[in-house]
Amino acid sequence: MMTTERANISTLTRESSIALFKEIGQIIRSGQVNMGRQHYALSLAHGVQQAIHCGYDKIVAIELGVAAGNGLLELCQSAHFFREYFGIDIKVYGLDGASGLPEVADYRDHPELWTAGDYNMGDPSILRKKLPHFAELIIGDVGETVVEVLDKIGDAKIGFVSVDLDYYSSTKRAMRLFSDPNPEKYLPALPVYFDDMDSLITLNEWCGEAAVINEFNTEHQYRKIDRKPYFNIPHFHVCHVLDHPLRQGLAKPRIPLSLYDF
Ligand SMILES: C[S@@+](CC[C@H](N)C(=O)[O-])C[C@H]1O[C@@H](n2cnc3c(N)ncnc32)[C@H](O)[C@@H]1O
């Protein structure tokens, strides 16, 4: 049974973890505790549960595409809850160019939906002032800033990523985030939210985020992104890090990774 006190990670078993996260899932879905966007909170919860099972105490949550910062601030709300409840270190990074969408490269960027300059952040210092101590806003083209984040995170594991860059061209450049040669920078099954998959009539498999995912899966033998509709979280995907020692049978998790939806 969940209490308001900090959970004791060291006594968790697979069974008690499944029961506890089921309860956390219900709390998020019912809105009983405000953790911001439910799809962020639930996706991050899957990252936190997996980190605990693996024995990791430092994870990182990243939002690619921040605009005015509503999503980033809500992700911070979720991270705050899990930091307090489990006592694990969660850092949050938001990556954005600050001046809104760049120029459209071609039809794959959906020019029928978006125009250069849309979602301009304005002065980044205004958003920076609202962020908690464990969050950081990094300004620049995502093609470069994802490399900066991969350097910055040290021995923490990437535990959740939200991809909301709208364009094919921007998302394509940002995918370097998922292909670092060191598989131990990631959870073995990293939860990823892709915002623009199929909710609008012109979105399709040959443009935008969906095309980038298909190409990424073709280009990488040991990194594969798939959608998990069974988990009942809008746009929930997993990046399978198949070269991770835990997925190669070279190491065992502290608690088995046979985990369900919640
Ligand atoms: C739809 S908005 C993000 C909204 C935000 N996730 C939310 O839910 O509140 C898309 C953002 O992606 C950013 N973006 C698109 N391409 C980019 C690039 N190549 N480098 C950096 N930022 C980029 C834009 O600046 C814009 O703010």
PDB file of C-alpha atoms and ligand atoms in Angstrom:
ATOM      1  CA  MET A   1       0.000   0.000   0.000  1.00  0.00           C
ATOM      2  CA  MET A   2       1.351   3.425  -0.945  1.00  0.00           C
ATOM      3  CA  THR A   3       1.980   5.876   1.882  1.00  0.00           C
ATOM      4  CA  THR A   4       3.024   9.506   1.673  1.00  0.00           C
ATOM      5  CA  GLU A   5       6.391   8.583   3.203  1.00  0.00           C
ATOM      6  CA  ARG A   6       9.391   7.835   1.026  1.00  0.00           C
ATOM      7  CA  ALA A   7       9.310   4.313  -0.449  1.00  0.00           C
ATOM      8  CA  ASN A   8      12.013   1.894   0.671  1.00  0.00           C
ATOM      9  CA  ILE A   9      13.575   0.829  -2.621  1.00  0.00           C
ATOM     10  CA  SER A  10      15.889  -1.709  -0.989  1.00  0.00           C
ATOM     11  CA  THR A  11      12.998  -3.943   0.151  1.00  0.00           C
ATOM     12  CA  LEU A  12      11.079  -3.886  -3.149  1.00  0.00           C
ATOM     13  CA  THR A  13      10.487  -7.181  -4.924  1.00  0.00           C
ATOM     14  CA  ARG A  14       9.085  -7.668  -8.411  1.00  0.00           C
ATOM     15  CA  GLU A  15       5.637  -8.361  -6.915  1.00  0.00           C
ATOM     16  CA  SER A  16       5.622  -5.386  -4.509  1.00  0.00           C
ATOM     17  CA  SER A  17       6.978  -3.095  -7.244  1.00  0.00           C
ATOM     18  CA  ILE A  18       4.212  -4.160  -9.626  1.00  0.00           C
ATOM     19  CA  ALA A  19       1.591  -3.490  -6.924  1.00  0.00           C
ATOM     20  CA  LEU A  20       3.117  -0.130  -5.955  1.00  0.00           C
ATOM     21  CA  PHE A  21       3.392   1.149  -9.530  1.00  0.00           C
ATOM     22  CA  LYS A  22      -0.142  -0.019 -10.248  1.00  0.00           C
ATOM     23  CA  GLU A  23      -1.215   2.256  -7.420  1.00  0.00           C
ATOM     24  CA  ILE A  24       0.977   5.105  -8.698  1.00  0.00           C
ATOM     25  CA  GLY A  25      -0.562   4.623 -12.162  1.00  0.00           C
ATOM     26  CA  GLN A  26      -4.061   4.888 -10.667  1.00  0.00           C
ATOM     27  CA  ILE A  27      -3.097   8.026  -8.743  1.00  0.00           C
ATOM     28  CA  ILE A  28      -1.754   9.643 -11.926  1.00  0.00           C
ATOM     29  CA  ARG A  29      -4.707   8.593 -14.065  1.00  0.00           C
ATOM     30  CA  SER A  30      -7.264   9.781 -11.485  1.00  0.00           C
ATOM     31  CA  GLY A  31      -5.508  13.142 -11.077  1.00  0.00           C
ATOM     32  CA  GLN A  32      -5.406  12.582  -7.280  1.00  0.00           C
ATOM     33  CA  VAL A  33      -1.900  14.038  -7.232  1.00  0.00           C
ATOM     34  CA  ASN A  34      -1.132  16.706  -9.809  1.00  0.00           C
ATOM     35  CA  MET A  35       1.906  15.496 -11.723  1.00  0.00           C
ATOM     36  CA  GLY A  36       1.323  17.559 -14.858  1.00  0.00           C
ATOM     37  CA  ARG A  37       0.547  15.849 -18.166  1.00  0.00           C
ATOM     38  CA  GLN A  38      -0.558  12.289 -17.522  1.00  0.00           C
ATOM     39  CA  HIS A  39       1.315  10.891 -20.528  1.00  0.00           C
ATOM     40  CA  TYR A  40       4.560  12.434 -19.246  1.00  0.00           C
ATOM     41  CA  ALA A  41       3.964  11.288 -15.671  1.00  0.00           C
ATOM     42  CA  LEU A  42       3.058   7.713 -16.713  1.00  0.00           C
ATOM     43  CA  SER A  43       5.986   7.444 -19.146  1.00  0.00           C
ATOM     44  CA  LEU A  44       8.406   8.768 -16.541  1.00  0.00           C
ATOM     45  CA  ALA A  45       6.925   6.348 -13.994  1.00  0.00           C
ATOM     46  CA  HIS A  46       7.852   3.469 -16.327  1.00  0.00           C
ATOM     47  CA  GLY A  47      11.379   4.877 -16.523  1.00  0.00           C
ATOM     48  CA  VAL A  48      11.600   5.188 -12.740  1.00  0.00           C
ATOM     49  CA  GLN A  49      10.333   1.649 -12.144  1.00  0.00           C
ATOM     50  CA  GLN A  50      12.807   0.223 -14.624  1.00  0.00           C
ATOM     51  CA  ALA A  51      15.682   2.235 -13.121  1.00  0.00           C
ATOM     52  CA  ILE A  52      14.834   0.869  -9.664  1.00  0.00           C
ATOM     53  CA  HIS A  53      14.760  -2.695 -11.013  1.00  0.00           C
ATOM     54  CA  CYS A  54      18.124  -2.178 -12.702  1.00  0.00           C
ATOM     55  CA  GLY A  55      19.630  -0.657  -9.528  1.00  0.00           C
ATOM     56  CA  TYR A  56      20.222   2.800 -11.062  1.00  0.00           C
ATOM     57  CA  ASP A  57      19.826   5.822  -8.777  1.00  0.00           C
ATOM     58  CA  LYS A  58      20.361   8.638 -11.300  1.00  0.00           C
ATOM     59  CA  ILE A  59      18.197   9.183 -14.337  1.00  0.00           C
ATOM     60  CA  VAL A  60      17.593  11.980 -16.803  1.00  0.00           C
ATOM     61  CA  ALA A  61      14.338  13.078 -18.461  1.00  0.00           C
ATOM     62  CA  ILE A  62      14.589  15.163 -21.638  1.00  0.00           C
ATOM     63  CA  GLU A  63      12.049  17.222 -23.572  1.00  0.00           C
ATOM     64  CA  LEU A  64      13.071  17.935 -27.190  1.00  0.00           C
ATOM     65  CA  GLY A  65      11.103  21.006 -28.260  1.00  0.00           C
ATOM     66  CA  VAL A  66      10.047  23.243 -25.377  1.00  0.00           C
ATOM     67  CA  ALA A  67       8.314  26.352 -26.832  1.00  0.00           C
ATOM     68  CA  ALA A  68       6.952  28.442 -23.936  1.00  0.00           C
ATOM     69  CA  GLY A  69       7.813  25.672 -21.469  1.00  0.00           C
ATOM     70  CA  ASN A  70       4.401  24.310 -20.459  1.00  0.00           C
ATOM     71  CA  GLY A  71       5.441  20.708 -21.121  1.00  0.00           C
ATOM     72  CA  LEU A  72       8.846  21.146 -19.483  1.00  0.00           C
ATOM     73  CA  LEU A  73       7.332  22.600 -16.312  1.00  0.00           C
ATOM     74  CA  GLU A  74       4.825  19.753 -16.149  1.00  0.00           C
ATOM     75  CA  LEU A  75       7.602  17.204 -16.634  1.00  0.00           C
ATOM     76  CA  CYS A  76       9.359  18.873 -13.687  1.00  0.00           C
ATOM     77  CA  GLN A  77       6.207  18.346 -11.592  1.00  0.00           C
ATOM     78  CA  SER A  78       6.341  14.598 -12.304  1.00  0.00           C
ATOM     79  CA  ALA A  79      10.081  14.454 -11.674  1.00  0.00           C
ATOM     80  CA  HIS A  80       9.622  16.272  -8.354  1.00  0.00           C
ATOM     81  CA  PHE A  81       7.113  13.633  -7.207  1.00  0.00           C
ATOM     82  CA  PHE A  82       9.410  10.696  -8.081  1.00  0.00           C
ATOM     83  CA  ARG A  83      12.503  12.398  -6.640  1.00  0.00           C
ATOM     84  CA  GLU A  84      10.726  12.898  -3.321  1.00  0.00           C
ATOM     85  CA  TYR A  85       8.908   9.572  -3.156  1.00  0.00           C
ATOM     86  CA  PHE A  86      11.779   7.294  -4.184  1.00  0.00           C
ATOM     87  CA  GLY A  87      14.748   9.485  -3.258  1.00  0.00           C
ATOM     88  CA  ILE A  88      16.303   8.974  -6.683  1.00  0.00           C
ATOM     89  CA  ASP A  89      18.105  11.715  -8.570  1.00  0.00           C
ATOM     90  CA  ILE A  90      16.140  12.796 -11.652  1.00  0.00           C
ATOM     91  CA  LYS A  91      17.509  15.663 -13.746  1.00  0.00           C
ATOM     92  CA  VAL A  92      15.331  17.288 -16.387  1.00  0.00           C
ATOM     93  CA  TYR A  93      16.670  18.899 -19.559  1.00  0.00           C
ATOM     94  CA  GLY A  94      14.684  20.971 -22.052  1.00  0.00           C
ATOM     95  CA  LEU A  95      16.220  21.532 -25.497  1.00  0.00           C
ATOM     96  CA  ASP A  96      15.000  24.218 -27.870  1.00  0.00           C
ATOM     97  CA  GLY A  97      16.260  26.785 -30.387  1.00  0.00           C
ATOM     98  CA  ALA A  98      14.224  29.529 -28.623  1.00  0.00           C
ATOM     99  CA  SER A  99      13.221  31.312 -31.848  1.00  0.00           C
ATOM    100  CA  GLY A 100      10.478  28.899 -32.853  1.00  0.00           C
ATOM    101  CA  LEU A 101      10.437  26.441 -35.736  1.00  0.00           C
ATOM    102  CA  PRO A 102      13.281  26.792 -38.276  1.00  0.00           C
ATOM    103  CA  GLU A 103      12.661  27.108 -42.036  1.00  0.00           C
ATOM    104  CA  VAL A 104      10.829  24.121 -43.528  1.00  0.00           C
ATOM    105  CA  ALA A 105      13.276  21.847 -45.383  1.00  0.00           C
ATOM    106  CA  ASP A 106      10.801  19.946 -47.587  1.00  0.00           C
ATOM    107  CA  TYR A 107       7.366  18.267 -47.661  1.00  0.00           C
ATOM    108  CA  ARG A 108       8.465  15.860 -44.909  1.00  0.00           C
ATOM    109  CA  ASP A 109       8.416  18.804 -42.461  1.00  0.00           C
ATOM    110  CA  HIS A 110       4.646  19.205 -43.023  1.00  0.00           C
ATOM    111  CA  PRO A 111       4.584  22.764 -44.427  1.00  0.00           C
ATOM    112  CA  GLU A 112       0.781  22.402 -44.595  1.00  0.00           C
ATOM    113  CA  LEU A 113       0.789  22.406 -40.759  1.00  0.00           C
ATOM    114  CA  TRP A 114       3.716  24.499 -39.602  1.00  0.00           C
ATOM    115  CA  THR A 115       5.615  27.673 -40.520  1.00  0.00           C
ATOM    116  CA  ALA A 116       9.048  29.024 -39.522  1.00  0.00           C
ATOM    117  CA  GLY A 117       8.795  30.997 -36.278  1.00  0.00           C
ATOM    118  CA  ASP A 118       5.823  29.061 -34.836  1.00  0.00           C
ATOM    119  CA  TYR A 119       6.130  28.369 -31.068  1.00  0.00           C
ATOM    120  CA  ASN A 120       8.704  31.086 -30.436  1.00  0.00           C
ATOM    121  CA  MET A 121       9.857  30.795 -26.816  1.00  0.00           C
ATOM    122  CA  GLY A 122      10.669  34.474 -26.361  1.00  0.00           C
ATOM    123  CA  ASP A 123      13.274  35.343 -23.742  1.00  0.00           C
ATOM    124  CA  PRO A 124      14.643  32.022 -22.350  1.00  0.00           C
ATOM    125  CA  SER A 125      15.538  33.690 -19.034  1.00  0.00           C
ATOM    126  CA  ILE A 126      11.818  34.005 -18.219  1.00  0.00           C
ATOM    127  CA  LEU A 127      11.373  30.224 -18.406  1.00  0.00           C
ATOM    128  CA  ARG A 128      14.716  29.564 -16.684  1.00  0.00           C
ATOM    129  CA  LYS A 129      13.517  31.501 -13.638  1.00  0.00           C
ATOM    130  CA  LYS A 130      10.511  29.171 -13.304  1.00  0.00           C
ATOM    131  CA  LEU A 131      12.536  25.938 -13.411  1.00  0.00           C
ATOM    132  CA  PRO A 132      13.381  23.966 -10.256  1.00  0.00           C
ATOM    133  CA  HIS A 133      17.027  23.394  -9.277  1.00  0.00           C
ATOM    134  CA  PHE A 134      17.104  19.962 -10.938  1.00  0.00           C
ATOM    135  CA  ALA A 135      16.112  21.250 -14.404  1.00  0.00           C
ATOM    136  CA  GLU A 136      18.058  22.984 -17.148  1.00  0.00           C
ATOM    137  CA  LEU A 137      17.096  24.668 -20.401  1.00  0.00           C
ATOM    138  CA  ILE A 138      19.651  24.268 -23.211  1.00  0.00           C
ATOM    139  CA  ILE A 139      19.303  26.611 -26.165  1.00  0.00           C
ATOM    140  CA  GLY A 140      20.549  25.791 -29.665  1.00  0.00           C
ATOM    141  CA  ASP A 141      19.815  23.571 -32.642  1.00  0.00           C
ATOM    142  CA  VAL A 142      18.901  20.102 -31.333  1.00  0.00           C
ATOM    143  CA  GLY A 143      21.393  18.500 -33.713  1.00  0.00           C
ATOM    144  CA  GLU A 144      24.117  20.039 -31.536  1.00  0.00           C
ATOM    145  CA  THR A 145      22.477  20.233 -28.115  1.00  0.00           C
ATOM    146  CA  VAL A 146      21.676  16.495 -27.971  1.00  0.00           C
ATOM    147  CA  VAL A 147      25.419  15.839 -28.198  1.00  0.00           C
ATOM    148  CA  GLU A 148      25.965  18.346 -25.373  1.00  0.00           C
ATOM    149  CA  VAL A 149      23.412  16.510 -23.199  1.00  0.00           C
ATOM    150  CA  LEU A 150      24.969  13.111 -23.900  1.00  0.00           C
ATOM    151  CA  ASP A 151      28.263  14.576 -22.610  1.00  0.00           C
ATOM    152  CA  LYS A 152      26.686  16.284 -19.629  1.00  0.00           C
ATOM    153  CA  ILE A 153      24.792  13.385 -18.081  1.00  0.00           C
ATOM    154  CA  GLY A 154      27.867  11.578 -16.766  1.00  0.00           C
ATOM    155  CA  ASP A 155      26.915   8.190 -15.333  1.00  0.00           C
ATOM    156  CA  ALA A 156      23.165   8.960 -15.128  1.00  0.00           C
ATOM    157  CA  LYS A 157      20.883   6.950 -17.433  1.00  0.00           C
ATOM    158  CA  ILE A 158      18.491   8.504 -19.910  1.00  0.00           C
ATOM    159  CA  GLY A 159      15.148   7.416 -18.446  1.00  0.00           C
ATOM    160  CA  PHE A 160      12.516   9.258 -20.492  1.00  0.00           C
ATOM    161  CA  VAL A 161      12.503  11.385 -23.660  1.00  0.00           C
ATOM    162  CA  SER A 162       9.668  13.468 -25.093  1.00  0.00           C
ATOM    163  CA  VAL A 163      10.098  14.286 -28.788  1.00  0.00           C
ATOM    164  CA  ASP A 164       8.063  17.328 -29.873  1.00  0.00           C
ATOM    165  CA  LEU A 165      10.003  19.108 -32.634  1.00  0.00           C
ATOM    166  CA  ASP A 166       7.213  18.943 -35.252  1.00  0.00           C
ATOM    167  CA  TYR A 167       9.538  18.692 -38.273  1.00  0.00           C
ATOM    168  CA  TYR A 168      11.057  15.628 -39.931  1.00  0.00           C
ATOM    169  CA  SER A 169      14.345  17.532 -40.428  1.00  0.00           C
ATOM    170  CA  SER A 170      14.678  18.554 -36.756  1.00  0.00           C
ATOM    171  CA  THR A 171      13.629  15.148 -35.409  1.00  0.00           C
ATOM    172  CA  LYS A 172      16.064  13.422 -37.779  1.00  0.00           C
ATOM    173  CA  ARG A 173      18.969  15.508 -36.397  1.00  0.00           C
ATOM    174  CA  ALA A 174      17.871  14.920 -32.807  1.00  0.00           C
ATOM    175  CA  MET A 175      17.946  11.098 -33.156  1.00  0.00           C
ATOM    176  CA  ARG A 176      21.654  11.163 -32.334  1.00  0.00           C
ATOM    177  CA  LEU A 177      20.315  11.223 -28.749  1.00  0.00           C
ATOM    178  CA  PHE A 178      19.339   7.544 -29.102  1.00  0.00           C
ATOM    179  CA  SER A 179      22.463   6.279 -30.854  1.00  0.00           C
ATOM    180  CA  ASP A 180      25.317   6.966 -28.481  1.00  0.00           C
ATOM    181  CA  PRO A 181      27.898   4.151 -28.833  1.00  0.00           C
ATOM    182  CA  ASN A 182      27.730   3.579 -25.055  1.00  0.00           C
ATOM    183  CA  PRO A 183      24.522   1.570 -24.404  1.00  0.00           C
ATOM    184  CA  GLU A 184      24.874   2.173 -20.672  1.00  0.00           C
ATOM    185  CA  LYS A 185      23.805   5.777 -21.119  1.00  0.00           C
ATOM    186  CA  TYR A 186      20.244   4.442 -21.413  1.00  0.00           C
ATOM    187  CA  LEU A 187      17.684   2.329 -19.650  1.00  0.00           C
ATOM    188  CA  PRO A 188      17.538  -1.012 -21.476  1.00  0.00           C
ATOM    189  CA  ALA A 189      13.973  -0.202 -22.638  1.00  0.00           C
ATOM    190  CA  LEU A 190      13.789   3.577 -22.700  1.00  0.00           C
ATOM    191  CA  PRO A 191      10.275   5.141 -22.622  1.00  0.00           C
ATOM    192  CA  VAL A 192       9.830   7.741 -25.384  1.00  0.00           C
ATOM    193  CA  TYR A 193       6.856   9.987 -26.168  1.00  0.00           C
ATOM    194  CA  PHE A 194       6.469  11.097 -29.803  1.00  0.00           C
ATOM    195  CA  ASP A 195       3.967  13.936 -30.049  1.00  0.00           C
ATOM    196  CA  ASP A 196       3.054  14.113 -33.734  1.00  0.00           C
ATOM    197  CA  MET A 197       2.315  10.593 -34.905  1.00  0.00           C
ATOM    198  CA  ASP A 198      -1.252  10.240 -36.143  1.00  0.00           C
ATOM    199  CA  SER A 199      -3.509  12.760 -34.468  1.00  0.00           C
ATOM    200  CA  LEU A 200      -3.883  15.006 -37.552  1.00  0.00           C
ATOM    201  CA  ILE A 201      -5.174  13.928 -40.977  1.00  0.00           C
ATOM    202  CA  THR A 202      -1.996  14.817 -42.911  1.00  0.00           C
ATOM    203  CA  LEU A 203       0.446  13.023 -40.554  1.00  0.00           C
ATOM    204  CA  ASN A 204       1.706   9.814 -42.169  1.00  0.00           C
ATOM    205  CA  GLU A 205       4.448   7.153 -42.209  1.00  0.00           C
ATOM    206  CA  TRP A 206       6.495   8.890 -44.943  1.00  0.00           C
ATOM    207  CA  CYS A 207       6.844  12.303 -43.280  1.00  0.00           C
ATOM    208  CA  GLY A 208       7.551  13.807 -39.852  1.00  0.00           C
ATOM    209  CA  GLU A 209       8.330  11.752 -36.760  1.00  0.00           C
ATOM    210  CA  ALA A 210       6.928   8.485 -38.141  1.00  0.00           C
ATOM    211  CA  ALA A 211       9.340   8.575 -41.120  1.00  0.00           C
ATOM    212  CA  VAL A 212      12.256   9.337 -38.791  1.00  0.00           C
ATOM    213  CA  ILE A 213      11.418   6.352 -36.566  1.00  0.00           C
ATOM    214  CA  ASN A 214      11.209   4.005 -39.581  1.00  0.00           C
ATOM    215  CA  GLU A 215      14.586   5.221 -40.877  1.00  0.00           C
ATOM    216  CA  PHE A 216      16.176   5.000 -37.430  1.00  0.00           C
ATOM    217  CA  ASN A 217      15.080   1.369 -37.108  1.00  0.00           C
ATOM    218  CA  THR A 218      16.502   0.536 -40.539  1.00  0.00           C
ATOM    219  CA  GLU A 219      19.795   2.314 -39.806  1.00  0.00           C
ATOM    220  CA  HIS A 220      20.478   0.789 -36.349  1.00  0.00           C
ATOM    221  CA  GLN A 221      20.927  -2.898 -35.716  1.00  0.00           C
ATOM    222  CA  TYR A 222      20.819  -2.697 -31.919  1.00  0.00           C
ATOM    223  CA  ARG A 223      18.526   0.277 -31.294  1.00  0.00           C
ATOM    224  CA  LYS A 224      14.868  -0.107 -32.250  1.00  0.00           C
ATOM    225  CA  ILE A 225      11.916   2.112 -31.460  1.00  0.00           C
ATOM    226  CA  ASP A 226       8.438   0.625 -31.288  1.00  0.00           C
ATOM    227  CA  ARG A 227       5.030   1.751 -30.211  1.00  0.00           C
ATOM    228  CA  LYS A 228       3.369   0.168 -27.156  1.00  0.00           C
ATOM    229  CA  PRO A 229      -0.404   0.702 -27.542  1.00  0.00           C
ATOM    230  CA  TYR A 230      -1.119  -1.971 -24.885  1.00  0.00           C
ATOM    231  CA  PHE A 231       0.301   0.369 -22.226  1.00  0.00           C
ATOM    232  CA  ASN A 232      -2.652   2.726 -22.734  1.00  0.00           C
ATOM    233  CA  ILE A 233      -0.541   5.905 -22.672  1.00  0.00           C
ATOM    234  CA  PRO A 234      -1.025   8.218 -25.670  1.00  0.00           C
ATOM    235  CA  HIS A 235       1.917   8.030 -28.122  1.00  0.00           C
ATOM    236  CA  PHE A 236       3.968   5.824 -25.778  1.00  0.00           C
ATOM    237  CA  HIS A 237       7.005   4.259 -27.463  1.00  0.00           C
ATOM    238  CA  VAL A 238      10.043   2.352 -26.245  1.00  0.00           C
ATOM    239  CA  CYS A 239      13.588   2.639 -27.575  1.00  0.00           C
ATOM    240  CA  HIS A 240      14.984  -0.874 -27.147  1.00  0.00           C
ATOM    241  CA  VAL A 241      18.691  -0.670 -26.406  1.00  0.00           C
ATOM    242  CA  LEU A 242      19.498  -4.153 -27.630  1.00  0.00           C
ATOM    243  CA  ASP A 243      23.260  -3.750 -27.115  1.00  0.00           C
ATOM    244  CA  HIS A 244      22.724  -2.945 -23.409  1.00  0.00           C
ATOM    245  CA  PRO A 245      24.470  -5.528 -21.163  1.00  0.00           C
ATOM    246  CA  LEU A 246      21.101  -6.364 -19.583  1.00  0.00           C
ATOM    247  CA  ARG A 247      19.664  -7.154 -23.021  1.00  0.00           C
ATOM    248  CA  GLN A 248      22.692  -9.125 -24.118  1.00  0.00           C
ATOM    249  CA  GLY A 249      22.525 -11.466 -21.106  1.00  0.00           C
ATOM    250  CA  LEU A 250      25.853 -10.101 -19.832  1.00  0.00           C
ATOM    251  CA  ALA A 251      24.402  -8.718 -16.583  1.00  0.00           C
ATOM    252  CA  LYS A 252      21.286  -9.281 -14.483  1.00  0.00           C
ATOM    253  CA  PRO A 253      18.978  -6.587 -13.072  1.00  0.00           C
ATOM    254  CA  ARG A 254      18.554  -6.258  -9.311  1.00  0.00           C
ATOM    255  CA  ILE A 255      14.847  -7.140  -9.748  1.00  0.00           C
ATOM    256  CA  PRO A 256      13.600  -8.914 -12.906  1.00  0.00           C
ATOM    257  CA  LEU A 257      12.492  -6.640 -15.757  1.00  0.00           C
ATOM    258  CA  SER A 258       9.319  -8.570 -16.558  1.00  0.00           C
ATOM    259  CA  LEU A 259       7.147  -5.495 -16.016  1.00  0.00           C
ATOM    260  CA  TYR A 260       3.570  -4.776 -17.025  1.00  0.00           C
ATOM    261  CA  ASP A 261       1.587  -1.709 -17.974  1.00  0.00           C
ATOM    262  CA  PHE A 262      -0.070   0.214 -15.144  1.00  0.00           C
TER     263      PHE A 262
HETATM  264  C1  LIG B   1       5.362  22.253 -30.602  1.00  0.00           C
HETATM  265  S1  LIG B   1       6.682  23.114 -29.925  1.00  0.00           S
HETATM  266  C2  LIG B   1       7.030  22.275 -28.411  1.00  0.00           C
HETATM  267  C3  LIG B   1       5.917  22.344 -27.399  1.00  0.00           C
HETATM  268  C4  LIG B   1       6.262  21.777 -26.029  1.00  0.00           C
HETATM  269  N1  LIG B   1       6.782  20.439 -26.101  1.00  0.00           N
HETATM  270  C5  LIG B   1       5.032  21.747 -25.137  1.00  0.00           C
HETATM  271  O1  LIG B   1       4.311  20.752 -25.165  1.00  0.00           O
HETATM  272  O2  LIG B   1       4.788  22.697 -24.408  1.00  0.00           O
HETATM  273  C6  LIG B   1       8.029  22.677 -30.967  1.00  0.00           C
HETATM  274  C7  LIG B   1       9.334  23.317 -30.572  1.00  0.00           C
HETATM  275  O3  LIG B   1      10.400  22.665 -31.260  1.00  0.00           O
HETATM  276  C8  LIG B   1      11.456  23.604 -31.436  1.00  0.00           C
HETATM  277  N2  LIG B   1      12.332  23.151 -32.526  1.00  0.00           N
HETATM  278  C9  LIG B   1      11.973  22.673 -33.740  1.00  0.00           C
HETATM  279  N3  LIG B   1      13.068  22.387 -34.474  1.00  0.00           N
HETATM  280  C10 LIG B   1      14.149  22.663 -33.707  1.00  0.00           C
HETATM  281  C11 LIG B   1      15.547  22.550 -33.881  1.00  0.00           C
HETATM  282  N4  LIG B   1      16.068  22.086 -35.033  1.00  0.00           N
HETATM  283  N5  LIG B   1      16.350  22.900 -32.863  1.00  0.00           N
HETATM  284  C12 LIG B   1      15.836  23.356 -31.696  1.00  0.00           C
HETATM  285  N6  LIG B   1      14.519  23.501 -31.458  1.00  0.00           N
HETATM  286  C13 LIG B   1      13.684  23.161 -32.454  1.00  0.00           C
HETATM  287  C14 LIG B   1      10.750  24.916 -31.728  1.00  0.00           C
HETATM  288  O4  LIG B   1      11.557  26.002 -31.318  1.00  0.00           O
HETATM  289  C15 LIG B   1       9.447  24.790 -30.907  1.00  0.00           C
HETATM  290  O5  LIG B   1       9.537  25.541 -29.726  1.00  0.00           O
END
